[in-house]
XYZ file of C-alpha atoms in Angstrom:
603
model
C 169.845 91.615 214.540
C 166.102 91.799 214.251
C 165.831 95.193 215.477
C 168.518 95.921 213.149
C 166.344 94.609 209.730
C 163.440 95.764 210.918
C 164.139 99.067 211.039
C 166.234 99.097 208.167
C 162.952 98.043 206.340
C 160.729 101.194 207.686
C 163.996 103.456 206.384
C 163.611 101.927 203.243
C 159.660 102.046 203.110
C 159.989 105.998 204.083
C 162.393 106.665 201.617
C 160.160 105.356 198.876
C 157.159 106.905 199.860
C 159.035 110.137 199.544
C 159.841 109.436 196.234
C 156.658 108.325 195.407
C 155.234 111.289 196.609
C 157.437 113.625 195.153
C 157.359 111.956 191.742
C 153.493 112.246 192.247
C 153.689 115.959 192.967
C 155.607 116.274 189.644
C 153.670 115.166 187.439
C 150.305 116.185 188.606
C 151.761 119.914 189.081
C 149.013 122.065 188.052
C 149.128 124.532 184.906
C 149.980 128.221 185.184
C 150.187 130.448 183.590
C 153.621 130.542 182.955
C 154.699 126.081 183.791
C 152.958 124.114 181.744
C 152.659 121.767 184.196
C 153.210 118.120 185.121
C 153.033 115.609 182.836
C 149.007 114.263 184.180
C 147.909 118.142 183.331
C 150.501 117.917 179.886
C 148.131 114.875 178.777
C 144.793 116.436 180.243
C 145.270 119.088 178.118
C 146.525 117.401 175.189
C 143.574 114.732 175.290
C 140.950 117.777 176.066
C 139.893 116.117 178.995
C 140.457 118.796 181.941
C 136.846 119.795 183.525
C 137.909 123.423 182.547
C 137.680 121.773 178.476
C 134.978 119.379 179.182
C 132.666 122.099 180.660
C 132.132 124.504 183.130
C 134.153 123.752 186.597
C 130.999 123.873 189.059
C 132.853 124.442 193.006
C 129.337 122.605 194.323
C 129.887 119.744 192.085
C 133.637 119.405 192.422
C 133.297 120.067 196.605
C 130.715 116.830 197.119
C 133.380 114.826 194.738
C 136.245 116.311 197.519
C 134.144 115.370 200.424
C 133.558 111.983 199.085
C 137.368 110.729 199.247
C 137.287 108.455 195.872
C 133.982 107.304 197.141
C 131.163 109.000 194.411
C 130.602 105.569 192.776
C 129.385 104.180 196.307
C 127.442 107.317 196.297
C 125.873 106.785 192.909
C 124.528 103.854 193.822
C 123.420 104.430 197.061
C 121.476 107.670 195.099
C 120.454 105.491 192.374
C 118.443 103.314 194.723
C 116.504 106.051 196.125
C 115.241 107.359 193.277
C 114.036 104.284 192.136
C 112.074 104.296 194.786
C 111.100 108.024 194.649
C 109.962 107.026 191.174
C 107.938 103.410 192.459
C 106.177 106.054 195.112
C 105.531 108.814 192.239
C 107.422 111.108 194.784
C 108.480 112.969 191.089
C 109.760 116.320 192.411
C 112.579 114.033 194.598
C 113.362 111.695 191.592
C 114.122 114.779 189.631
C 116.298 116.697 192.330
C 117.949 113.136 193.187
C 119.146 112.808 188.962
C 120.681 115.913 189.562
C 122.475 115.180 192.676
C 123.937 112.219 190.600
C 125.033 114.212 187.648
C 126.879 116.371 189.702
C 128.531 113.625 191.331
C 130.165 112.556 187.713
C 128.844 115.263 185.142
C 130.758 113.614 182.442
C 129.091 110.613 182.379
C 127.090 111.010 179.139
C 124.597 107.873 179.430
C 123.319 109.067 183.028
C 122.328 112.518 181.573
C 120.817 110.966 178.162
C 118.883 107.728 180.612
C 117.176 109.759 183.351
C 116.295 112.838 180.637
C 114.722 110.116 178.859
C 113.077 108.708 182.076
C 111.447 111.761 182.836
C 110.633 112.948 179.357
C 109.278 109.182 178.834
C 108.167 107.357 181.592
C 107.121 109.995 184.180
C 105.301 112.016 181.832
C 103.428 109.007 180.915
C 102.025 108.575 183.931
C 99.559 111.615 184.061
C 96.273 111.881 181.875
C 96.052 115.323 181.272
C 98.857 116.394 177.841
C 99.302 119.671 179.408
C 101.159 117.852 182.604
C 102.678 115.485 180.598
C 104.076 118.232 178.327
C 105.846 119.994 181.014
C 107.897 116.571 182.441
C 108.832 115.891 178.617
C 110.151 119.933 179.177
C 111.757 119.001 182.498
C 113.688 116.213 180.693
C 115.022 118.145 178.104
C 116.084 120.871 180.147
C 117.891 118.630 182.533
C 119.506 117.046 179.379
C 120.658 120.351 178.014
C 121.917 121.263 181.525
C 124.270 118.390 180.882
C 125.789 120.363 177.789
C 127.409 122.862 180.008
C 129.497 120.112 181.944
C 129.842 118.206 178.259
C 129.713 121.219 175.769
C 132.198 119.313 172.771
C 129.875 116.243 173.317
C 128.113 116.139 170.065
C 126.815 112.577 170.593
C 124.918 114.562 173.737
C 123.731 117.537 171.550
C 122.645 114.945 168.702
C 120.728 112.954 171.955
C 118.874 116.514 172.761
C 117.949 116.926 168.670
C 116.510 113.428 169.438
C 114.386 114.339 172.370
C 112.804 117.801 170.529
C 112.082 116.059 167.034
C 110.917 112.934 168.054
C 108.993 113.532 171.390
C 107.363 116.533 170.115
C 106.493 115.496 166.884
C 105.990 111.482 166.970
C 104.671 111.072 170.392
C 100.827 110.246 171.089
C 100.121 113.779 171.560
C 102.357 115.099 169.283
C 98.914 117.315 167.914
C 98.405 118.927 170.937
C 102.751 119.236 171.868
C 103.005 120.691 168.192
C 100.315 123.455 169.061
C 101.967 124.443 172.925
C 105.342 124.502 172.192
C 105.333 127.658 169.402
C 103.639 129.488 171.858
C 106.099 128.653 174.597
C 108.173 131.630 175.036
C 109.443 130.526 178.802
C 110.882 127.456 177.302
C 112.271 128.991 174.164
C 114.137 131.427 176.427
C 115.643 128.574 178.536
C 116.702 127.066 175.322
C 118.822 130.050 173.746
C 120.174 130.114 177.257
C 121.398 126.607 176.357
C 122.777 127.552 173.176
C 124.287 131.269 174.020
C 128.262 131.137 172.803
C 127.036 129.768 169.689
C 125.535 130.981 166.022
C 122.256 129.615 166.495
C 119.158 131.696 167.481
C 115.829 129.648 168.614
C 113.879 132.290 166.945
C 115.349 132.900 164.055
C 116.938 129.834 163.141
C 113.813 128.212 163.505
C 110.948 129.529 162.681
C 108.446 127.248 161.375
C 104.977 127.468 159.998
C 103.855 130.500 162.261
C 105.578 133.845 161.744
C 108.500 134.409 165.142
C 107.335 130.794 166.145
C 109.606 127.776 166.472
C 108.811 124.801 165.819
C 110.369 121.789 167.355
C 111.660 119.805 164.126
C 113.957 122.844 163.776
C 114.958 123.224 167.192
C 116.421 119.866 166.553
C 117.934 120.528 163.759
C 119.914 123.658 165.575
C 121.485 120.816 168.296
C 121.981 118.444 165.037
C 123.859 121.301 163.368
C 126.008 122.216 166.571
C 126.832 118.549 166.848
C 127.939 118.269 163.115
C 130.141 121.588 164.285
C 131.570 120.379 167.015
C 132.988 117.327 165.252
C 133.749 119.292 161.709
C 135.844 121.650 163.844
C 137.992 118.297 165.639
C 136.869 119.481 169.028
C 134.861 116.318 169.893
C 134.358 112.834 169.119
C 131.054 111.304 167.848
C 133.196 107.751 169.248
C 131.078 104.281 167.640
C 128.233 106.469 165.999
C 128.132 105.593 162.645
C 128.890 108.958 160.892
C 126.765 108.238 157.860
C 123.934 108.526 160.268
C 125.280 111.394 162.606
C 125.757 113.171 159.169
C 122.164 113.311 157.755
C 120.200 114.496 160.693
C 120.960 118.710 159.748
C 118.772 118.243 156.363
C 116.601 115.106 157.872
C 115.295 117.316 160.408
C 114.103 120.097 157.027
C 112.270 117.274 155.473
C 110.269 115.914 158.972
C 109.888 119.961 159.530
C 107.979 119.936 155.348
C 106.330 116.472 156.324
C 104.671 117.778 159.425
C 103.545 120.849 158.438
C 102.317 119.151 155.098
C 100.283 116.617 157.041
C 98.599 119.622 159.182
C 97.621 121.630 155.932
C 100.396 124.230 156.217
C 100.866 123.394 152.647
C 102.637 126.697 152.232
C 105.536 128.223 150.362
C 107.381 127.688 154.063
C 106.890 123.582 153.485
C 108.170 123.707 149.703
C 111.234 125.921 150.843
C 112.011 123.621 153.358
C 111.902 120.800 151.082
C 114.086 122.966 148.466
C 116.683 123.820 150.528
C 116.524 119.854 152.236
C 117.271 118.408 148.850
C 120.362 120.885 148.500
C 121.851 119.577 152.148
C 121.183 116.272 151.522
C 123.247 116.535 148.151
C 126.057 118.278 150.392
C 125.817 115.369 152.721
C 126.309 112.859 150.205
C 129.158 114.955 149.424
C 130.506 115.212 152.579
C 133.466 112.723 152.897
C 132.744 110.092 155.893
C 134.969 107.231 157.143
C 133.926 103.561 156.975
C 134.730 100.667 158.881
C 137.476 99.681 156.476
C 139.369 102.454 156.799
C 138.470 104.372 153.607
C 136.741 107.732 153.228
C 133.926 107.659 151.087
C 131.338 110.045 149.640
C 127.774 109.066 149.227
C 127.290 110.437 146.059
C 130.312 109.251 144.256
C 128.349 105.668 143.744
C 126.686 106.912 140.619
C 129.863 108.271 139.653
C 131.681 104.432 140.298
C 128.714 102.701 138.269
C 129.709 105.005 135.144
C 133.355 103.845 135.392
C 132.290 100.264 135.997
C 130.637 99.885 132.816
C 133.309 102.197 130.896
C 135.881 99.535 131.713
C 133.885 96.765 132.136
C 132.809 96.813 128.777
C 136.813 97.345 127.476
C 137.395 94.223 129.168
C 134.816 92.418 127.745
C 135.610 93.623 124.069
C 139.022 92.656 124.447
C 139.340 89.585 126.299
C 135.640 88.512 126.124
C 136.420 85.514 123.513
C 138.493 83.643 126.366
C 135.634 83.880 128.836
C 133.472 82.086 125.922
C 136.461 79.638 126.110
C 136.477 79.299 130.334
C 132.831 79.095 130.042
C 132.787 75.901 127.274
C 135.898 74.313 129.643
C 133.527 74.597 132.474
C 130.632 73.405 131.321
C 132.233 70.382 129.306
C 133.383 69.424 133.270
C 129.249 68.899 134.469
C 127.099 66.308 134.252
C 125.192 65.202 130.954
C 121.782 65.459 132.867
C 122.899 68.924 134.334
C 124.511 70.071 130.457
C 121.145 68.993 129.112
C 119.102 70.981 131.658
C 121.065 74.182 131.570
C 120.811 73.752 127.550
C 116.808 73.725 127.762
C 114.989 76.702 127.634
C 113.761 78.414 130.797
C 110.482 78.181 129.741
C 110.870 74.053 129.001
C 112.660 73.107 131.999
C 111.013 70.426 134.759
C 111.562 71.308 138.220
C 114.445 69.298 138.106
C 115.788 70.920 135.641
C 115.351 74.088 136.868
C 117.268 72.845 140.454
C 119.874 71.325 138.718
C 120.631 74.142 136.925
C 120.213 76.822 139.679
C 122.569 74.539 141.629
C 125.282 74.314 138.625
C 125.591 77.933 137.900
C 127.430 79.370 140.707
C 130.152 76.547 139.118
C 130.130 77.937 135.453
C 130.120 81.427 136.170
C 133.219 83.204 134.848
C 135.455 85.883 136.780
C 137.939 88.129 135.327
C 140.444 86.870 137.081
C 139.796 83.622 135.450
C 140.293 84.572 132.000
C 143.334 86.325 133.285
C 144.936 82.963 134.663
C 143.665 81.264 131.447
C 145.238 83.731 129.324
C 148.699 83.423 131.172
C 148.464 79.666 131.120
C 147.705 79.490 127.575
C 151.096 82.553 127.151
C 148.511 84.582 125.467
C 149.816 88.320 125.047
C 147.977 91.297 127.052
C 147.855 89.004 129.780
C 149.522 92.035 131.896
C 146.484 94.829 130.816
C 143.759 92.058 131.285
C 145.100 91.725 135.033
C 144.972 95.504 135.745
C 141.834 96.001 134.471
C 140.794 93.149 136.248
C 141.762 94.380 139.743
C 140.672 97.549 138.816
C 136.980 96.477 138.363
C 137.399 94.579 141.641
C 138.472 97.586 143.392
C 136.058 99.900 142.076
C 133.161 97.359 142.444
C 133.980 96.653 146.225
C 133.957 100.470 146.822
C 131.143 100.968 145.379
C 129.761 98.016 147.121
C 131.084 100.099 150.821
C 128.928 103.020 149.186
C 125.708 101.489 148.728
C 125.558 99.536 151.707
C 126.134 102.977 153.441
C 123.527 104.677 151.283
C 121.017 101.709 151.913
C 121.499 102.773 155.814
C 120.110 105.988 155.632
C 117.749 105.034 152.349
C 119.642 108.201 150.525
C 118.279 107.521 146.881
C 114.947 107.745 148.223
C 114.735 110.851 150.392
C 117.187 112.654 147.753
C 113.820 111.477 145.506
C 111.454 112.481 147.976
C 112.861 115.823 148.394
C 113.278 116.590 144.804
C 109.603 115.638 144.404
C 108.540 117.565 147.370
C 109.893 121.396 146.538
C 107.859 121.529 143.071
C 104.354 123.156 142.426
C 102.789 119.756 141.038
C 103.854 118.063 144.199
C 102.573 121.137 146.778
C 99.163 121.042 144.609
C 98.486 117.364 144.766
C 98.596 117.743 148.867
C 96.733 120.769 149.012
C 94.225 118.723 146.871
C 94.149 115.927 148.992
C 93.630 117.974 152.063
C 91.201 120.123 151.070
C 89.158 117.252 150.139
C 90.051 115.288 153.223
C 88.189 118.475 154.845
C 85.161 118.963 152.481
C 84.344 114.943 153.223
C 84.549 115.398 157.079
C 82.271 118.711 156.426
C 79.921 115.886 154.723
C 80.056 117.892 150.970
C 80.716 115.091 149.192
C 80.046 115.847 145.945
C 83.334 118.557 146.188
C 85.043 115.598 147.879
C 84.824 113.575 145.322
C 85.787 115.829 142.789
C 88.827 117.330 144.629
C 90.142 113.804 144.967
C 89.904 112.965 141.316
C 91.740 115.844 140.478
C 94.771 114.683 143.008
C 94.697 111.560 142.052
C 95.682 112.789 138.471
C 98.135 114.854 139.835
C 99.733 111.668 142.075
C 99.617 109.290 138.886
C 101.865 111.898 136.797
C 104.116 112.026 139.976
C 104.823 108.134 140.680
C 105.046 108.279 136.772
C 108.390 110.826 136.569
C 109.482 109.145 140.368
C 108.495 105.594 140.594
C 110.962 104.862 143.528
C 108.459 107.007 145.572
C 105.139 104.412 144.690
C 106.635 101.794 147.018
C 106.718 103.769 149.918
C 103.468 105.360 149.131
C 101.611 103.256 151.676
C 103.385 104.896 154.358
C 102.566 108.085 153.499
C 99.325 110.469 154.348
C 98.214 109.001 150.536
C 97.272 105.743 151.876
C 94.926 107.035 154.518
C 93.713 109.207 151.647
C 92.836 106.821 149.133
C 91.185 104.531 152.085
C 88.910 107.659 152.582
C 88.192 108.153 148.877
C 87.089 104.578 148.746
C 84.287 105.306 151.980
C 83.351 108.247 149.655
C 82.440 106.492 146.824
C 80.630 104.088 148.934
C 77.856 107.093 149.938
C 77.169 107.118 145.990
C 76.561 103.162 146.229
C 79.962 102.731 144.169
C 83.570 101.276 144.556
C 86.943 102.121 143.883
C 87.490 100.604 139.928
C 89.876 97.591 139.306
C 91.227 100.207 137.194
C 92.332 102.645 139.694
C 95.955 103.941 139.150
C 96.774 104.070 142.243
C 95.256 101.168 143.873
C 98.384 99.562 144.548
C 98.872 101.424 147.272
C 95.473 101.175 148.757
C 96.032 96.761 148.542
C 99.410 97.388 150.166
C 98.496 99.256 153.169
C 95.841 97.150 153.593
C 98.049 94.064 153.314
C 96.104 90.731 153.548
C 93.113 92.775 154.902
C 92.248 94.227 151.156
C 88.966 93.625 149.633
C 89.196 93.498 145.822
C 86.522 95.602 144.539
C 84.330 93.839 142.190
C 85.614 93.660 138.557
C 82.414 95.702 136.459
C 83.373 93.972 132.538
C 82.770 98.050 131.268
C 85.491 99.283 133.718
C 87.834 97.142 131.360
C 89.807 99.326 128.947
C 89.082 99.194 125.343
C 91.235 99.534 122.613
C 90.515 102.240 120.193
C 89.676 100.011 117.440
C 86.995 98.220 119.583
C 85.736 101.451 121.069
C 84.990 102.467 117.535
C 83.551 99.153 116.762
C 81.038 99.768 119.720
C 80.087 102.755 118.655
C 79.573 102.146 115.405
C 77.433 99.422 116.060
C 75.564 101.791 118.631
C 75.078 104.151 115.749
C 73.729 100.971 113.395
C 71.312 100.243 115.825
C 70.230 103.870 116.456
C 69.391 104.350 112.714
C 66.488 102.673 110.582
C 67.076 99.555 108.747
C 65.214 99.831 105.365
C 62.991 96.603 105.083
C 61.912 95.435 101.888
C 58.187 96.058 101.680
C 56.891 92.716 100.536
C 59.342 91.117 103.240
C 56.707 90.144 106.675
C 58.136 91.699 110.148
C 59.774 89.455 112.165
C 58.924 89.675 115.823
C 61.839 89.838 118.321
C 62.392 88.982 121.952
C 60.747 91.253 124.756
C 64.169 91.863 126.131
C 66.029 92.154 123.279
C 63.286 95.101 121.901
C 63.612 97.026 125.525
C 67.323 96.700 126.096
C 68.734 100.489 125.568
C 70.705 101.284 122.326
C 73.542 103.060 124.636
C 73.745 100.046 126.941
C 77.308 99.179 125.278
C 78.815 102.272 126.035
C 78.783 102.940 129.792
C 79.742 106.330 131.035
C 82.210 104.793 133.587
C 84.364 103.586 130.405
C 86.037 107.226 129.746
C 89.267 107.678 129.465
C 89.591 108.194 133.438
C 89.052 104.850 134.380
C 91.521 103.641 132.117
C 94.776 102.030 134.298
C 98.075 104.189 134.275
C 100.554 101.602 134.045
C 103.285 102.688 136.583
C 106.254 102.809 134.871
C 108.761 99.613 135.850
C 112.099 100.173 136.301
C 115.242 97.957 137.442
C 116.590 98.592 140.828
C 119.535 99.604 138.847
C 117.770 102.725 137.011
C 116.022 103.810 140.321
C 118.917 104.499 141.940
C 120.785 106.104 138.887
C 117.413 108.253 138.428
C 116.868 109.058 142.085
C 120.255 110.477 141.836
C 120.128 113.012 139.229
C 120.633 116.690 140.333
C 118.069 118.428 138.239
């Protein structure tokens, strides 16, 4: 009877496998050209994730994953190890042939690509002395990164890494100087680049062509992978999965404004910089045009905050006129509820209040404040009519305030308002003088002709004062500028004359910011103070009094005066440091509020 189960169970157990393998065989069936196919190659191709739509299909790659038998992972590790240990034992030419092996192993895994292309561009160029070695394992990292684009070529978050690795390594490393002057002249790289980006609309050579006429330069190179990327994704072929897109987004016209910043810093202060600059403040209005999801779930446009502020007020201020006499009301009901000692304190003027006053009423106002959508439930408890109107408008305001809200937290991100600023500032002639200016003088002082130093500065710095003037929101970000180091330098200069930068210099905010805690406060001269015109004139005409010749009566004895007082000059008064130069130029102050709506404007 045993016998009998037993062998009932194996018919049983064969029978299923059959089916199982059969219903396998269905649904993986392979794709012709006529069958679509099982179900597995339905979805594959459906989801876009088939190697054939990933990438190319490489037989090497796909034969070790074969030979392996579900076993690459062990593999990976195992590989892993040893090129750690290549790496510990600077065996370099192994590490690099060992990343490969790996990324054949599982060419879709995105983060091995972007880690060991950063390892090699990073930490094993680091460790030789001389930049021309270095530069070619930063090259040997971005090549094997773009190699991963042709196993990965819808992966935009892997085309936006590579933009990464050419803007920032080139231009921001250590030797970015001596990077920024090989890699125009790098034709053998540029070649292996187009290879990289052949299939597409982008050209290294003439898509990027920076300072130097048929030269590339590596800010633009990134921008090419940025602008694929932004492609890729625009077109629904891949997936930029938790980037934030507000950030993905900018990186096309980010990449023109580091390309005008770089070349500005290295005195190409040519119509090539201002273009850039031009045609950066054009995409970056398009990206804040560009509609971009947010984490709740709505699109938004960057540029439609300044738009939402207008309608805030327009129907802010129609609430108010209508139902602003029952917020008066809330308000008294409110404040009839606090304390006498807290009544009395938010009754005294600012100005007149103890410090605890001022607590008490700091701690009571969150409590009297006054939301629309309390008058609205006053108005409906009291049956006053419109109470239906109020309560649209109310939510309304809410709505539009909390978008708007979404907006400039998203703006704030990517600090629009202030390279939308920047790059209006940048493309015009007043701007493009003012750093040819400063860099001509930067090179007269270190060819020790100070005297044309001194004077080239002073003509920038009236050139920069007019510019924070008409864009203020740039002045706070001054210190991190070139200007900084600029100023600093004008202040040495002075020093050879066995002078100081005046209290009164317009722009020495940004010198005591850069310096921080570190500033020294040049020593306040009483004639570097400004006058007023009427005391100016007073001084003078009590310059002229003394020039001229009192008429003495003649039977009236000379009086004798001091020794000093007879010696001291008749122009001492008037010093020729108090001209109109050293006069301050207030900055002009505006509200948070009326930087952004300024930085904002088109024209």
């Amino acid at each position: 009877m045993s016998k009998n189960k037993s062998f009932q169970h194996k018919v049983v157990y064969g029978v299923c496998i059959i089916v199982i393998l059969i219903a396998v065989s269905l649904i993986s069936r392979p794709a012709t050209s006529n069958q679509p196919g099982g179900m597995l190659a339905q979805m594959r191709r459906e989801y876009r994730i088939s190697d054939a739509q990933l990438g190319k299909v490489d037989p090497a790659s796909e034969a070790m994953r074969l030979s392996l038998l579900g076993l690459d992972g062990v593999a990976i590790t195992f590989l892993w190890s040893n090129l750690n240990e290549y790496q510990k034992t600077e065996q370099y030419t192994l590490m690099e042939a060992t990343a490969k092996t790996i990324s054949y192993l599982n060419p879709h895994l995105l983060k091995v690509w972007e880690f060991q292309a950063w390892n090699l561009s990073y930490n094993v160029s680091r460790e030789f002395d001389n930049y021309k070695h270095r530069y070619l394992w930063v090259k040997r990292g971005i090549n094997y990164h773009m190699d991963g684009t042709e196993y990965n070529y819808n992966e935009p978050r892997m085309m936006n890494s590579i933009g990464h690795f050419f803007g920032n390594k080139f231009g921001n490393a250590d030797e970015k100087k001596e990077y920024r002057e090989i890699f125009p002249d790098d034709d053998i790289f540029h070649e292996e680049i187009q290879k990289h980006l052949e299939g597409t609309k982008y050209s290294v050579v003439e898509g990027a062509e920076g300072v130097q006429e048929g030269k590339p330069d590596n800010w633009l190179v990134a921008r090419l992978w940025d602008q694929w990327a932004t492609e890729v994704v625009d077109n629904g072929l891949g997936s930029i999965g938790a980037m934030s897109p507000t950030i993905f987004y900018q990186y096309p016209a980010k990449r023109l404004m580091n390309f005008g910043e770089a070349a500005e810093k290295e005195g190409n202060i040519s119509e090539k910089a201002q273009a850039a600059w031009a045609q950066a403040y054009d995409e970056w209005r398009e990206y804040g045009d560009h509609e971009l999801p947010s984490t709740y779930g709505i699109p938004i446009k960057l540029n439609d905050a300044d738009r939402l502020k207008v309608e805030i007020e327009e129907v802010g201020k129609k609430f108010d006129d209508a139902y602003g006499q029952y917020k008066e009301k809330v308000y008294a009901e409110k404040f009839a509820k606090l304390p006498e000692e807290t009544r009395k304190a938010i009754e005294t003027p600012k100005a007149e209040r103890t410090e605890e006053q001022m607590s008490l009423a700091r701690m009571a106002e969150p409590s009297v404040n006054v939301s629309r959508f309390e008058v609205v439930a006053y108005m409906r408890d009291n049956n006053i009519d419109g109470v239906l109107e109020a309560s649209k408008l109310a939510n309304v305001l809410d709505e539009t305030e909390f978008m708007r809200g979404v907006i400039n937290r998203q703006k704030d991100i990517v600090a629009f308002n202030y390279w939308l600023t920047r790059a209006k500032s940048e493309r015009t002639d007043r701007t493009v003088e003012a750093r040819k200016l400063v860099y001509d003088a930067h090179e007269a002082y270190k060819a020790a002709d100070l005297v044309k130093a001194r004077e080239l500065y002073e003509q920038a710095w009236e050139l920069w004062t007019g510019i924070y003037e008409d864009f203020p929101e740039l002045r706070e970000d001054a210190s991190s500028d070139v200007l900084a180091d600029s100023i600093k330098e004008y202040r040495e200069l002075l020093n050879h004359f066995d002078q100081d930068i005046s209290p009164n210099f317009p722009l020495i905010d940004i010198l005591r910011a850069e310096a921080g805690g570190d500033f020294q406060e040049p020593e306040w001269v009483p004639e570097d103070a400004p006058k007023s015109d009427e005391k100016a004139e007073a001084e003078a005409g009590e310059m002229k009094s003394e020039e001229a010749p009192k008429e003495e009566p003649a039977d009236k004895p000379m009086e004798s005066k001091p020794a000093e007082e007879s010696e001291k000059p008749a122009a001492e008064p008037m010093k020729e440091e108090a001209s109109a130069e050293s006069k301050p130029a207030e900055p002009a102050q505006e509200s948070a509020e009326s930087s952004d709506e300024k930085s904002a404007d088109p024209e």
